[in-house]
PDB file of C-alpha atoms in Angstrom:
ATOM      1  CA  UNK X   1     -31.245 -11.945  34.100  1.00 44.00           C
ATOM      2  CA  UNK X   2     -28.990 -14.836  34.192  1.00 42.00           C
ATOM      3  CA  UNK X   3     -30.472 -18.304  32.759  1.00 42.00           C
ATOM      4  CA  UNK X   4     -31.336 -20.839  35.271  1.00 41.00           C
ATOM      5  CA  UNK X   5     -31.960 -24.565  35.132  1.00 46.00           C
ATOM      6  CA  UNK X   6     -33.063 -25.315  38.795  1.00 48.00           C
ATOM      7  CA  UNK X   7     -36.232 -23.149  40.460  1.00 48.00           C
ATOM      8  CA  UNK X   8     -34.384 -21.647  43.825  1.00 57.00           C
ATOM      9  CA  UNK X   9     -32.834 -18.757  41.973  1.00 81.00           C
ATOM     10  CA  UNK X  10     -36.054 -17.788  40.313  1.00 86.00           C
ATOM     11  CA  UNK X  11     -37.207 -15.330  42.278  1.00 87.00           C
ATOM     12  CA  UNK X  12     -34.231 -13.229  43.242  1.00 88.00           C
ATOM     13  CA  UNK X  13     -33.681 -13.118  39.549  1.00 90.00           C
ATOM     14  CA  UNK X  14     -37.142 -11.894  38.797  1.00 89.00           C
ATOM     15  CA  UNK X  15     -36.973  -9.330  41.482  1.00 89.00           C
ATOM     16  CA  UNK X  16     -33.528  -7.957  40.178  1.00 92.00           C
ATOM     17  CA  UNK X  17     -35.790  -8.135  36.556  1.00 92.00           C
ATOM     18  CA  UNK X  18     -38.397  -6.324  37.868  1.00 91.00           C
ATOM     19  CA  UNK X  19     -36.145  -3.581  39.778  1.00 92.00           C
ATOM     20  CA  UNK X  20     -33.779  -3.101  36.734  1.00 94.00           C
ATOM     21  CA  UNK X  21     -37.035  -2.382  34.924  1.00 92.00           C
ATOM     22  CA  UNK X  22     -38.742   0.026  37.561  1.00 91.00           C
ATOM     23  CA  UNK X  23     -35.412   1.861  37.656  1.00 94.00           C
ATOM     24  CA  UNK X  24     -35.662   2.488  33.664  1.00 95.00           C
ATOM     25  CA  UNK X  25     -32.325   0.707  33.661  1.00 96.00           C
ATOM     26  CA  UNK X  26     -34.380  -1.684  30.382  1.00 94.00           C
ATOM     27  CA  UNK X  27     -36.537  -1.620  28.028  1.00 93.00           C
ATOM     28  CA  UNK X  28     -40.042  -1.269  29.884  1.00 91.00           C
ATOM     29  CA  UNK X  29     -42.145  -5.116  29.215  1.00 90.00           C
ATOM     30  CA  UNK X  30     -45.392  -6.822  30.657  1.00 90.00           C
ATOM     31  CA  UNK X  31     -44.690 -10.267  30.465  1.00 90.00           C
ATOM     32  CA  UNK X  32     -41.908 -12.483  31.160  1.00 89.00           C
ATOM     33  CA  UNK X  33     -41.150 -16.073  29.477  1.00 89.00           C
ATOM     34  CA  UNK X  34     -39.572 -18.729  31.214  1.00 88.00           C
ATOM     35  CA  UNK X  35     -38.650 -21.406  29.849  1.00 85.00           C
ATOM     36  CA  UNK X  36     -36.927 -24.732  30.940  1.00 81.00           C
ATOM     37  CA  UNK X  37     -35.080 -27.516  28.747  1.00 76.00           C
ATOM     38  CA  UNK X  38     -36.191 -30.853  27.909  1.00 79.00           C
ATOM     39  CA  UNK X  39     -38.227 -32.675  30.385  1.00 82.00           C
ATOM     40  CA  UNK X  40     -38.087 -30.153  33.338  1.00 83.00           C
ATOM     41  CA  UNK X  41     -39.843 -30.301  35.897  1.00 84.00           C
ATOM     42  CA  UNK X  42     -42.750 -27.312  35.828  1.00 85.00           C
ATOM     43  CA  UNK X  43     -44.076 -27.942  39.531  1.00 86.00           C
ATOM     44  CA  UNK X  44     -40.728 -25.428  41.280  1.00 87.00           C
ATOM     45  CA  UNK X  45     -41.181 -22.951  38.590  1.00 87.00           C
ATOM     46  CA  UNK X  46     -45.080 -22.526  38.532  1.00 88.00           C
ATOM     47  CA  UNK X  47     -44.569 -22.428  42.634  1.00 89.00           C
ATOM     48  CA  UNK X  48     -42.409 -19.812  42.355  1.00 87.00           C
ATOM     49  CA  UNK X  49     -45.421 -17.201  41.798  1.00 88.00           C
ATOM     50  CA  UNK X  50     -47.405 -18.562  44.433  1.00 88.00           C
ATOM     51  CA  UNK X  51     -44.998 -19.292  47.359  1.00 89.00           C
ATOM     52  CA  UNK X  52     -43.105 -16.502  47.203  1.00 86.00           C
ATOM     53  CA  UNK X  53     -44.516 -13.275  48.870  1.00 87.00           C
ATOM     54  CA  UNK X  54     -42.495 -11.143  46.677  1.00 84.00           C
ATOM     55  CA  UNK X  55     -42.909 -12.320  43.337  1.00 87.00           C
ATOM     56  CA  UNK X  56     -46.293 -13.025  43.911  1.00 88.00           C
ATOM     57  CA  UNK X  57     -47.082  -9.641  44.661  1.00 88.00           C
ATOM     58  CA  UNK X  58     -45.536  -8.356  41.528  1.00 87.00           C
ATOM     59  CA  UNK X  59     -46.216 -10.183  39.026  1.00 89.00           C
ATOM     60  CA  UNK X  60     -48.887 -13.198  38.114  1.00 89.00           C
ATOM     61  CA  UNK X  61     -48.553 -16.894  36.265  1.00 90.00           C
ATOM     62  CA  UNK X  62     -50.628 -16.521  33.014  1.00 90.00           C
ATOM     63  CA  UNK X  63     -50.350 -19.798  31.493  1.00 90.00           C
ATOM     64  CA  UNK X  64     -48.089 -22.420  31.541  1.00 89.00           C
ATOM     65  CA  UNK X  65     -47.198 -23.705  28.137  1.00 89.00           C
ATOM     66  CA  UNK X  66     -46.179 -27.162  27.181  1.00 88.00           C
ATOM     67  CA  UNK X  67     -44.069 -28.124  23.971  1.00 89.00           C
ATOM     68  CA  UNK X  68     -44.679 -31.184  22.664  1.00 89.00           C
ATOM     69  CA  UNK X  69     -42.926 -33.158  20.144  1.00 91.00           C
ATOM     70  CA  UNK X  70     -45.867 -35.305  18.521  1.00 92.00           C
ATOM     71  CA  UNK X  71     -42.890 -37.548  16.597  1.00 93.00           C
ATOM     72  CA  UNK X  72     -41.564 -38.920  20.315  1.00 91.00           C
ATOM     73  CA  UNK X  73     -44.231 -38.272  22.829  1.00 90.00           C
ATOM     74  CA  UNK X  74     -45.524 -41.864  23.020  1.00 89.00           C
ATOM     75  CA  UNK X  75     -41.528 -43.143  23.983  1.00 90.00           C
ATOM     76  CA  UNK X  76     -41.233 -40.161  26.194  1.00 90.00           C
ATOM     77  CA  UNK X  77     -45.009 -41.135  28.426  1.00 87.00           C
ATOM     78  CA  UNK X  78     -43.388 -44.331  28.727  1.00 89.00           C
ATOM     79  CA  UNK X  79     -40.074 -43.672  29.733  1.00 91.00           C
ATOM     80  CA  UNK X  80     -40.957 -40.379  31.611  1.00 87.00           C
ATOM     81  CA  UNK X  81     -42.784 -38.330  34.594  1.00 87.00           C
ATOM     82  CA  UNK X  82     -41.525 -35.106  33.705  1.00 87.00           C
ATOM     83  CA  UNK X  83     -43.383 -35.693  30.191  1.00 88.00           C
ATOM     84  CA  UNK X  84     -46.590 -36.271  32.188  1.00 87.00           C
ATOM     85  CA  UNK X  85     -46.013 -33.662  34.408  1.00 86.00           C
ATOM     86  CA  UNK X  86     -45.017 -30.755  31.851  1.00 88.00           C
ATOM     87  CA  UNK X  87     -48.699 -32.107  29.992  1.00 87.00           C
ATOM     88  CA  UNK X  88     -50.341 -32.204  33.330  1.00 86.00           C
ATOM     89  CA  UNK X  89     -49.464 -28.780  34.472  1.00 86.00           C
ATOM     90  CA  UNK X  90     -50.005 -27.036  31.183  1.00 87.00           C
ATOM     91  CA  UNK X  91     -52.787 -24.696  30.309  1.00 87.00           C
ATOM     92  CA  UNK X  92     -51.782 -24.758  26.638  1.00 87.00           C
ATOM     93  CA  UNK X  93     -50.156 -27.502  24.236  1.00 88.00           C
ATOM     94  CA  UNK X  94     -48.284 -26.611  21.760  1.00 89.00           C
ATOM     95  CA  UNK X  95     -48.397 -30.166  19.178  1.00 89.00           C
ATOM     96  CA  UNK X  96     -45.174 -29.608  17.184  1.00 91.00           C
ATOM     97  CA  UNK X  97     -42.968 -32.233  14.295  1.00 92.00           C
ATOM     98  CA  UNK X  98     -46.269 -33.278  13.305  1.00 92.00           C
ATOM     99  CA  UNK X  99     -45.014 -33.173   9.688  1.00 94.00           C
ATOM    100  CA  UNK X 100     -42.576 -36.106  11.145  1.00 94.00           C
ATOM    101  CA  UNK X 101     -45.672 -38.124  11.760  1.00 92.00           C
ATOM    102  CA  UNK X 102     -48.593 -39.813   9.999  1.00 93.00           C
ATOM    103  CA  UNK X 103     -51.955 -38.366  10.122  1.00 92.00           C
ATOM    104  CA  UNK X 104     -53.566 -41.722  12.165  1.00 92.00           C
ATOM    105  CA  UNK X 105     -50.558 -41.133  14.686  1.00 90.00           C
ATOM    106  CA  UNK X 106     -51.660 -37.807  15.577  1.00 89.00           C
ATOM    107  CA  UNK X 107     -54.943 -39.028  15.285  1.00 87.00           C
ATOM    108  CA  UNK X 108     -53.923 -41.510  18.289  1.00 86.00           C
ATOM    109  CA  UNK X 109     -51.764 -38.866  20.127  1.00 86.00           C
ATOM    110  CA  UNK X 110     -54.863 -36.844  21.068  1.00 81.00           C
ATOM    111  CA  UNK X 111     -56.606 -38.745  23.526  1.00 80.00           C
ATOM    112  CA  UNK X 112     -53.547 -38.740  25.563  1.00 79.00           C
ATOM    113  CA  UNK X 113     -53.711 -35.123  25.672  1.00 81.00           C
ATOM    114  CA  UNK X 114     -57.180 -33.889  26.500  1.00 66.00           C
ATOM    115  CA  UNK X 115     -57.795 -35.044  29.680  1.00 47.00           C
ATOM    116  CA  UNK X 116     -54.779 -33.587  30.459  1.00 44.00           C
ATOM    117  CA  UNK X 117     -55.885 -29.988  30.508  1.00 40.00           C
ATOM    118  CA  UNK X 118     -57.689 -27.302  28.759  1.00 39.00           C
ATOM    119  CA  UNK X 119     -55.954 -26.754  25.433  1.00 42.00           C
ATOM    120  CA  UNK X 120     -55.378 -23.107  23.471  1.00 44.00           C
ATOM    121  CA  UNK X 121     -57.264 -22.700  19.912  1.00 41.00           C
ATOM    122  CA  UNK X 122     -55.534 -23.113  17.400  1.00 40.00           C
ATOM    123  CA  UNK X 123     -54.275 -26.275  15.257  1.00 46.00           C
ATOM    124  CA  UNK X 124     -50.968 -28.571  14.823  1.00 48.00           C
ATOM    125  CA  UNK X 125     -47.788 -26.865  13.462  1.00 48.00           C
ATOM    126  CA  UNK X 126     -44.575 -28.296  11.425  1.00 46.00           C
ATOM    127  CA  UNK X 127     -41.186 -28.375  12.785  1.00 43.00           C
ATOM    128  CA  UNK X 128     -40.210 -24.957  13.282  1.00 42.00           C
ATOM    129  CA  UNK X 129     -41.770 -23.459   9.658  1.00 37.00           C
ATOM    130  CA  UNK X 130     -44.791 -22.241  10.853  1.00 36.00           C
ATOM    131  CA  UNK X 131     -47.052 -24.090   8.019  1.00 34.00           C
ATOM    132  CA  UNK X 132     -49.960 -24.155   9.452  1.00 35.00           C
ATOM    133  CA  UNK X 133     -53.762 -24.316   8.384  1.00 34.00           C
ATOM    134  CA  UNK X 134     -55.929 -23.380  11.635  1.00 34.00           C
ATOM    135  CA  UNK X 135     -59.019 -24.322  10.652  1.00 30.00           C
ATOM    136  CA  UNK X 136     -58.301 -27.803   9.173  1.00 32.00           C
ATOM    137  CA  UNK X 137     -55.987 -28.579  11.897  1.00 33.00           C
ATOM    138  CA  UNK X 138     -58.032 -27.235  14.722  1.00 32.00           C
ATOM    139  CA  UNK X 139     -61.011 -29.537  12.982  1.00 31.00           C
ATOM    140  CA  UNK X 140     -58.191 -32.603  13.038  1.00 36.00           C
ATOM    141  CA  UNK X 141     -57.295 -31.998  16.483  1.00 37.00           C
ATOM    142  CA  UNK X 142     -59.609 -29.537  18.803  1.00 37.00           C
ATOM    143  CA  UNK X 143     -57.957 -27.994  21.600  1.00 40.00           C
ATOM    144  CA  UNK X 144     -54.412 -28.075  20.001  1.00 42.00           C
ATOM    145  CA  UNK X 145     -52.670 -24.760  19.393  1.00 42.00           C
ATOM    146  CA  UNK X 146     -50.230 -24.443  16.849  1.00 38.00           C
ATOM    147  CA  UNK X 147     -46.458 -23.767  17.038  1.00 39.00           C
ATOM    148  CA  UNK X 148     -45.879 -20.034  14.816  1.00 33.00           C
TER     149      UNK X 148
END
């Protein structure tokens, strides 16, 4: 499957996933991850498994799952409507950097994120190491998952 930035060729590379996989040509899976960069968009992509008839009869959207970075989400609210968007659309947050910022920031972040959506169990996670204390965190922050 060749990586995309823009929705439209979504589902014809989906259904070439899906054939190649039917075929035995790879490995057999269950689930597929897409992911976009930055501040994309996720309205095209999360269409793309209900508008089109194919793809929607194949295969189902399970979750869509928003990264954020707890050390510049305030900037990025301000200066951005994909940041909204991305938080609006997802059905879990991952909170992640939050070793870049002071407990009484998270503290602060939170409210901006649970009227968003429904969040994943879990708690906050640092930059990319995994440290992570569920529990605690999820007691600091409920409805945040952690980053693994």
């Amino acid at each position: 499957m060749k990586t995309t930035t823009t929705a439209p060729p979504l589902p014809a590379d989906l259904e070439d996933l899906l054939r190649r996989r039917d075929n035995g040509r790879i490995t057999p899976f269950r689930r597929v991850v897409i992911e976009t960069t930055g501040l994309a968009d996720p309205g095209p992509v999360a269409q793309t498994f209900f508008m089109d008839d194919d793809v929607r009869a194949k295969t189902e959207l399970d979750a869509v799952v928003a990264l954020v970075d707890a050390k510049h989400l305030p900037l990025r609210l301000k200066d951005s409507k994909e940041a909204e968007d991305q938080i609006a659309f997802a059905d879990v947050i991952l909170l992640n950097k939050t070793d870049l910022v002071a407990a009484d920031e998270l503290d602060r972040l939170a409210p901006q994120l649970v009227p968003a959506r429904r969040f994943g169990d879990g708690g906050r996670g640092d930059q990319g190491r995994g440290k992570q204390d569920g529990q605690q965190a999820h007691r600091q922050s409920p409805g945040c998952a952690h980053e693994n």
